Tab-separated table of C-alpha atoms in Angstrom:
chain	number	residue	atom	x	y	z
T	1	UNK	CA	-39.791	-5.005	-17.672
T	2	UNK	CA	-37.176	-7.748	-17.293
T	3	UNK	CA	-34.610	-5.797	-19.284
T	4	UNK	CA	-35.155	-2.734	-17.076
T	5	UNK	CA	-34.480	-4.807	-13.966
T	6	UNK	CA	-31.383	-6.343	-15.563
T	7	UNK	CA	-30.187	-2.863	-16.443
T	8	UNK	CA	-30.669	-1.774	-12.821
T	9	UNK	CA	-28.748	-4.824	-11.636
T	10	UNK	CA	-25.904	-4.074	-14.020
T	11	UNK	CA	-25.706	-0.426	-12.922
T	12	UNK	CA	-25.792	-1.510	-9.287
T	13	UNK	CA	-22.896	-3.936	-9.845
T	14	UNK	CA	-20.858	-1.279	-11.599
T	15	UNK	CA	-21.525	1.279	-8.852
T	16	UNK	CA	-20.605	-1.231	-6.135
T	17	UNK	CA	-17.306	-1.907	-7.891
T	18	UNK	CA	-16.616	1.821	-8.220
T	19	UNK	CA	-17.400	2.424	-4.521
T	20	UNK	CA	-15.135	-0.469	-3.491
T	21	UNK	CA	-12.379	0.872	-5.730
T	22	UNK	CA	-12.702	4.372	-4.234
T	23	UNK	CA	-12.718	2.925	-0.727
T	24	UNK	CA	-9.592	0.902	-1.512
T	25	UNK	CA	-7.791	3.948	-2.891
T	26	UNK	CA	-8.714	6.006	0.191
T	27	UNK	CA	-7.446	3.228	2.460
T	28	UNK	CA	-4.158	2.913	0.579
T	29	UNK	CA	-3.354	6.632	0.394
T	30	UNK	CA	-4.577	7.478	3.906
T	31	UNK	CA	-1.695	8.803	6.051
T	32	UNK	CA	-1.042	7.067	9.358
T	33	UNK	CA	-2.234	9.974	11.495
T	34	UNK	CA	-5.685	10.032	9.818
T	35	UNK	CA	-6.346	6.316	10.170
T	36	UNK	CA	-8.424	6.817	13.313
T	37	UNK	CA	-10.659	9.363	11.577
T	38	UNK	CA	-11.171	7.060	8.597
T	39	UNK	CA	-12.033	4.179	10.929
T	40	UNK	CA	-14.575	6.346	12.744
T	41	UNK	CA	-16.046	7.455	9.412
T	42	UNK	CA	-16.282	3.791	8.363
T	43	UNK	CA	-18.176	2.964	11.563
T	44	UNK	CA	-20.552	5.907	11.070
T	45	UNK	CA	-21.219	4.973	7.444
T	46	UNK	CA	-21.933	1.382	8.433
T	47	UNK	CA	-24.384	2.534	11.101
T	48	UNK	CA	-26.116	4.917	8.688
T	49	UNK	CA	-26.394	2.230	6.010
T	50	UNK	CA	-27.814	-0.179	8.578
T	51	UNK	CA	-30.405	2.383	9.708
T	52	UNK	CA	-31.436	3.099	6.109
T	53	UNK	CA	-31.744	-0.626	5.370
T	54	UNK	CA	-33.832	-1.180	8.512
T	55	UNK	CA	-36.133	1.710	7.611
T	56	UNK	CA	-36.392	0.319	4.092
T	57	UNK	CA	-37.431	-3.009	5.579
T	58	UNK	CA	-40.125	-1.338	7.685
T	59	UNK	CA	-41.565	0.390	4.595
T	60	UNK	CA	-41.363	-2.643	2.294
T	61	UNK	CA	-43.510	-5.668	1.700
T	62	UNK	CA	-42.479	-8.470	3.989
T	63	UNK	CA	-41.067	-11.091	1.624
T	64	UNK	CA	-38.179	-13.455	2.297
T	65	UNK	CA	-35.472	-11.414	0.568
T	66	UNK	CA	-36.323	-8.373	2.693
T	67	UNK	CA	-35.773	-10.444	5.838
T	68	UNK	CA	-32.359	-11.434	4.464
T	69	UNK	CA	-31.582	-7.738	3.890
T	70	UNK	CA	-32.747	-6.994	7.431
T	71	UNK	CA	-30.351	-9.626	8.768
T	72	UNK	CA	-27.462	-8.075	6.823
T	73	UNK	CA	-28.511	-4.631	8.087
T	74	UNK	CA	-28.485	-5.802	11.699
T	75	UNK	CA	-25.066	-7.422	11.280
T	76	UNK	CA	-23.763	-4.253	9.624
T	77	UNK	CA	-25.167	-2.150	12.462
T	78	UNK	CA	-23.536	-4.348	15.086
T	79	UNK	CA	-20.192	-4.178	13.265
T	80	UNK	CA	-20.467	-0.401	12.789
T	81	UNK	CA	-21.281	0.096	16.450
T	82	UNK	CA	-18.422	-2.148	17.527
T	83	UNK	CA	-16.019	-0.206	15.288
T	84	UNK	CA	-17.066	2.994	17.039
T	85	UNK	CA	-17.178	1.610	20.581
T	86	UNK	CA	-14.182	-0.729	20.752
T	87	UNK	CA	-11.443	1.582	19.456
T	88	UNK	CA	-8.695	-0.407	21.218
T	89	UNK	CA	-9.532	-3.587	19.302
T	90	UNK	CA	-10.059	-1.945	15.941
T	91	UNK	CA	-7.460	-4.021	14.089
T	92	UNK	CA	-9.221	-7.260	14.966
T	93	UNK	CA	-12.707	-5.934	14.221
T	94	UNK	CA	-11.847	-4.368	10.853
T	95	UNK	CA	-9.717	-7.371	9.883
T	96	UNK	CA	-12.508	-9.788	10.768
T	97	UNK	CA	-15.112	-7.715	8.948
T	98	UNK	CA	-13.184	-7.393	5.700
T	99	UNK	CA	-11.830	-10.933	5.867
T	100	UNK	CA	-15.349	-12.349	6.140
T	101	UNK	CA	-16.524	-10.055	3.329
T	102	UNK	CA	-13.755	-11.262	1.021
T	103	UNK	CA	-14.358	-14.910	1.879
T	104	UNK	CA	-18.076	-14.515	1.160
T	105	UNK	CA	-17.323	-12.703	-2.102
T	106	UNK	CA	-14.921	-15.456	-3.144
T	107	UNK	CA	-17.395	-18.238	-2.329
T	108	UNK	CA	-20.215	-16.485	-4.217
T	109	UNK	CA	-17.853	-15.851	-7.129
T	110	UNK	CA	-16.781	-19.486	-7.345
T	111	UNK	CA	-20.425	-20.561	-7.193
T	112	UNK	CA	-21.440	-18.098	-9.934
T	113	UNK	CA	-18.533	-19.159	-12.096
T	114	UNK	CA	-19.277	-22.854	-11.795
T	115	UNK	CA	-23.035	-22.444	-12.198
T	116	UNK	CA	-23.263	-19.806	-14.924
T	117	UNK	CA	-20.021	-19.012	-16.715
T	118	UNK	CA	-18.794	-22.581	-17.143
T	119	UNK	CA	-22.203	-23.844	-18.250
T	120	UNK	CA	-22.565	-21.038	-20.765
T	121	UNK	CA	-19.285	-22.270	-22.284
T	122	UNK	CA	-17.667	-18.847	-22.165
T	123	UNK	CA	-13.987	-18.738	-22.880
T	124	UNK	CA	-11.810	-17.913	-19.912
T	125	UNK	CA	-14.173	-19.147	-17.202
T	126	UNK	CA	-11.230	-20.685	-15.374
T	127	UNK	CA	-9.726	-17.205	-14.913
T	128	UNK	CA	-12.626	-16.350	-12.641
T	129	UNK	CA	-12.024	-19.503	-10.601
T	130	UNK	CA	-8.403	-18.450	-10.071
T	131	UNK	CA	-9.351	-14.842	-9.208
T	132	UNK	CA	-12.063	-15.940	-6.786
T	133	UNK	CA	-9.697	-18.449	-5.178
T	134	UNK	CA	-7.252	-15.576	-4.672
T	135	UNK	CA	-10.045	-13.559	-3.038
T	136	UNK	CA	-10.693	-16.483	-0.686
T	137	UNK	CA	-6.988	-16.719	0.114
T	138	UNK	CA	-6.670	-12.973	0.758
T	139	UNK	CA	-9.765	-13.090	2.962
T	140	UNK	CA	-8.284	-15.925	5.003
T	141	UNK	CA	-4.969	-14.075	5.310
T	142	UNK	CA	-6.708	-10.915	6.532
T	143	UNK	CA	-8.893	-12.950	8.875
T	144	UNK	CA	-5.935	-14.767	10.418
T	145	UNK	CA	-3.919	-11.493	10.477
T	146	UNK	CA	-0.455	-12.996	11.028
T	147	UNK	CA	1.889	-10.170	10.008
T	148	UNK	CA	0.524	-6.796	11.060
T	149	UNK	CA	-0.860	-5.318	14.219
T	150	UNK	CA	-1.203	-1.607	13.449
T	151	UNK	CA	-4.288	-0.061	11.852
T	152	UNK	CA	-2.182	1.727	9.217
T	153	UNK	CA	-0.596	-1.504	7.940
T	154	UNK	CA	-3.953	-3.267	7.971
T	155	UNK	CA	-5.544	-0.384	6.053
T	156	UNK	CA	-2.877	-0.626	3.356
T	157	UNK	CA	-3.460	-4.367	2.993
T	158	UNK	CA	-7.249	-4.075	3.005
T	159	UNK	CA	-7.146	-1.178	0.531
T	160	UNK	CA	-5.035	-3.170	-1.904
T	161	UNK	CA	-7.278	-6.196	-1.577
T	162	UNK	CA	-10.386	-4.022	-2.103
T	163	UNK	CA	-8.857	-2.711	-5.324
T	164	UNK	CA	-8.239	-6.294	-6.414
T	165	UNK	CA	-11.774	-7.256	-5.398
T	166	UNK	CA	-13.290	-4.466	-7.491
T	167	UNK	CA	-11.267	-5.592	-10.515
T	168	UNK	CA	-12.464	-9.171	-9.972
T	169	UNK	CA	-16.059	-7.903	-9.753
T	170	UNK	CA	-15.693	-6.061	-13.058
T	171	UNK	CA	-14.211	-9.138	-14.761
T	172	UNK	CA	-17.010	-11.244	-13.301
T	173	UNK	CA	-19.622	-8.810	-14.608
T	174	UNK	CA	-18.105	-8.874	-18.082
T	175	UNK	CA	-17.957	-12.673	-18.236
T	176	UNK	CA	-21.278	-13.413	-16.530
T	177	UNK	CA	-23.463	-10.739	-18.127
T	178	UNK	CA	-25.767	-12.604	-20.535
T	179	UNK	CA	-27.194	-9.773	-22.617
T	180	UNK	CA	-25.024	-7.499	-24.724
T	181	UNK	CA	-27.563	-4.718	-25.348
T	182	UNK	CA	-28.604	-4.017	-21.729
C-alpha cells in the first residue's frame, strides 16, 4: 500500500516536471504575435484547473490537506481570471505569478534538501542548495521585473526559467527519492 502511494507520488513528480518543461519550451519558441493567444490559453487553463480542484474538494472528505488544496484552487482561479480580465497589465500579473511560484519552489527545495538529503548523507546535497538558491534568485528577478516590459520578452525569460526549474525538479527527485525499486 505504501509503495503504491510512493509510486504514484514519483509518477506525479515526473509528470509535473514534464509539463513544466513543455510549458517552458512553448513559451520560449512562441512567436511575438501569438503571445496574446498563449496568455489567454494560460488564463483559461488556470481557471479550468481551479474549477476541477474546487469540484474535487466538494466530492472529497473534508480533511486539512483538502482545505489547503481548496485555497490553492481559489488563488489559481483568481489569478486565471485576472489574466483573462486585465489584459493591459498582463506583464505584471504573469511576472508576479511565476515569480511567486519560483520563490515558493526554491524555498520548498531548500527545506527538502536540508531536512532530507543532507540528513541522509547523500553525496552532492550541496548541489541542490545551489540550484534552489538560483531558483529563488530567478524568482526574485522575475518578481521585481527590472529589464523587460513586453510580454514576449517576459515569456522568453519565464520559459527559460521553467526549463531550468524542471531540470532542478528532476535532480531533486533523483537525490531525494529514498527507494530504488519503486
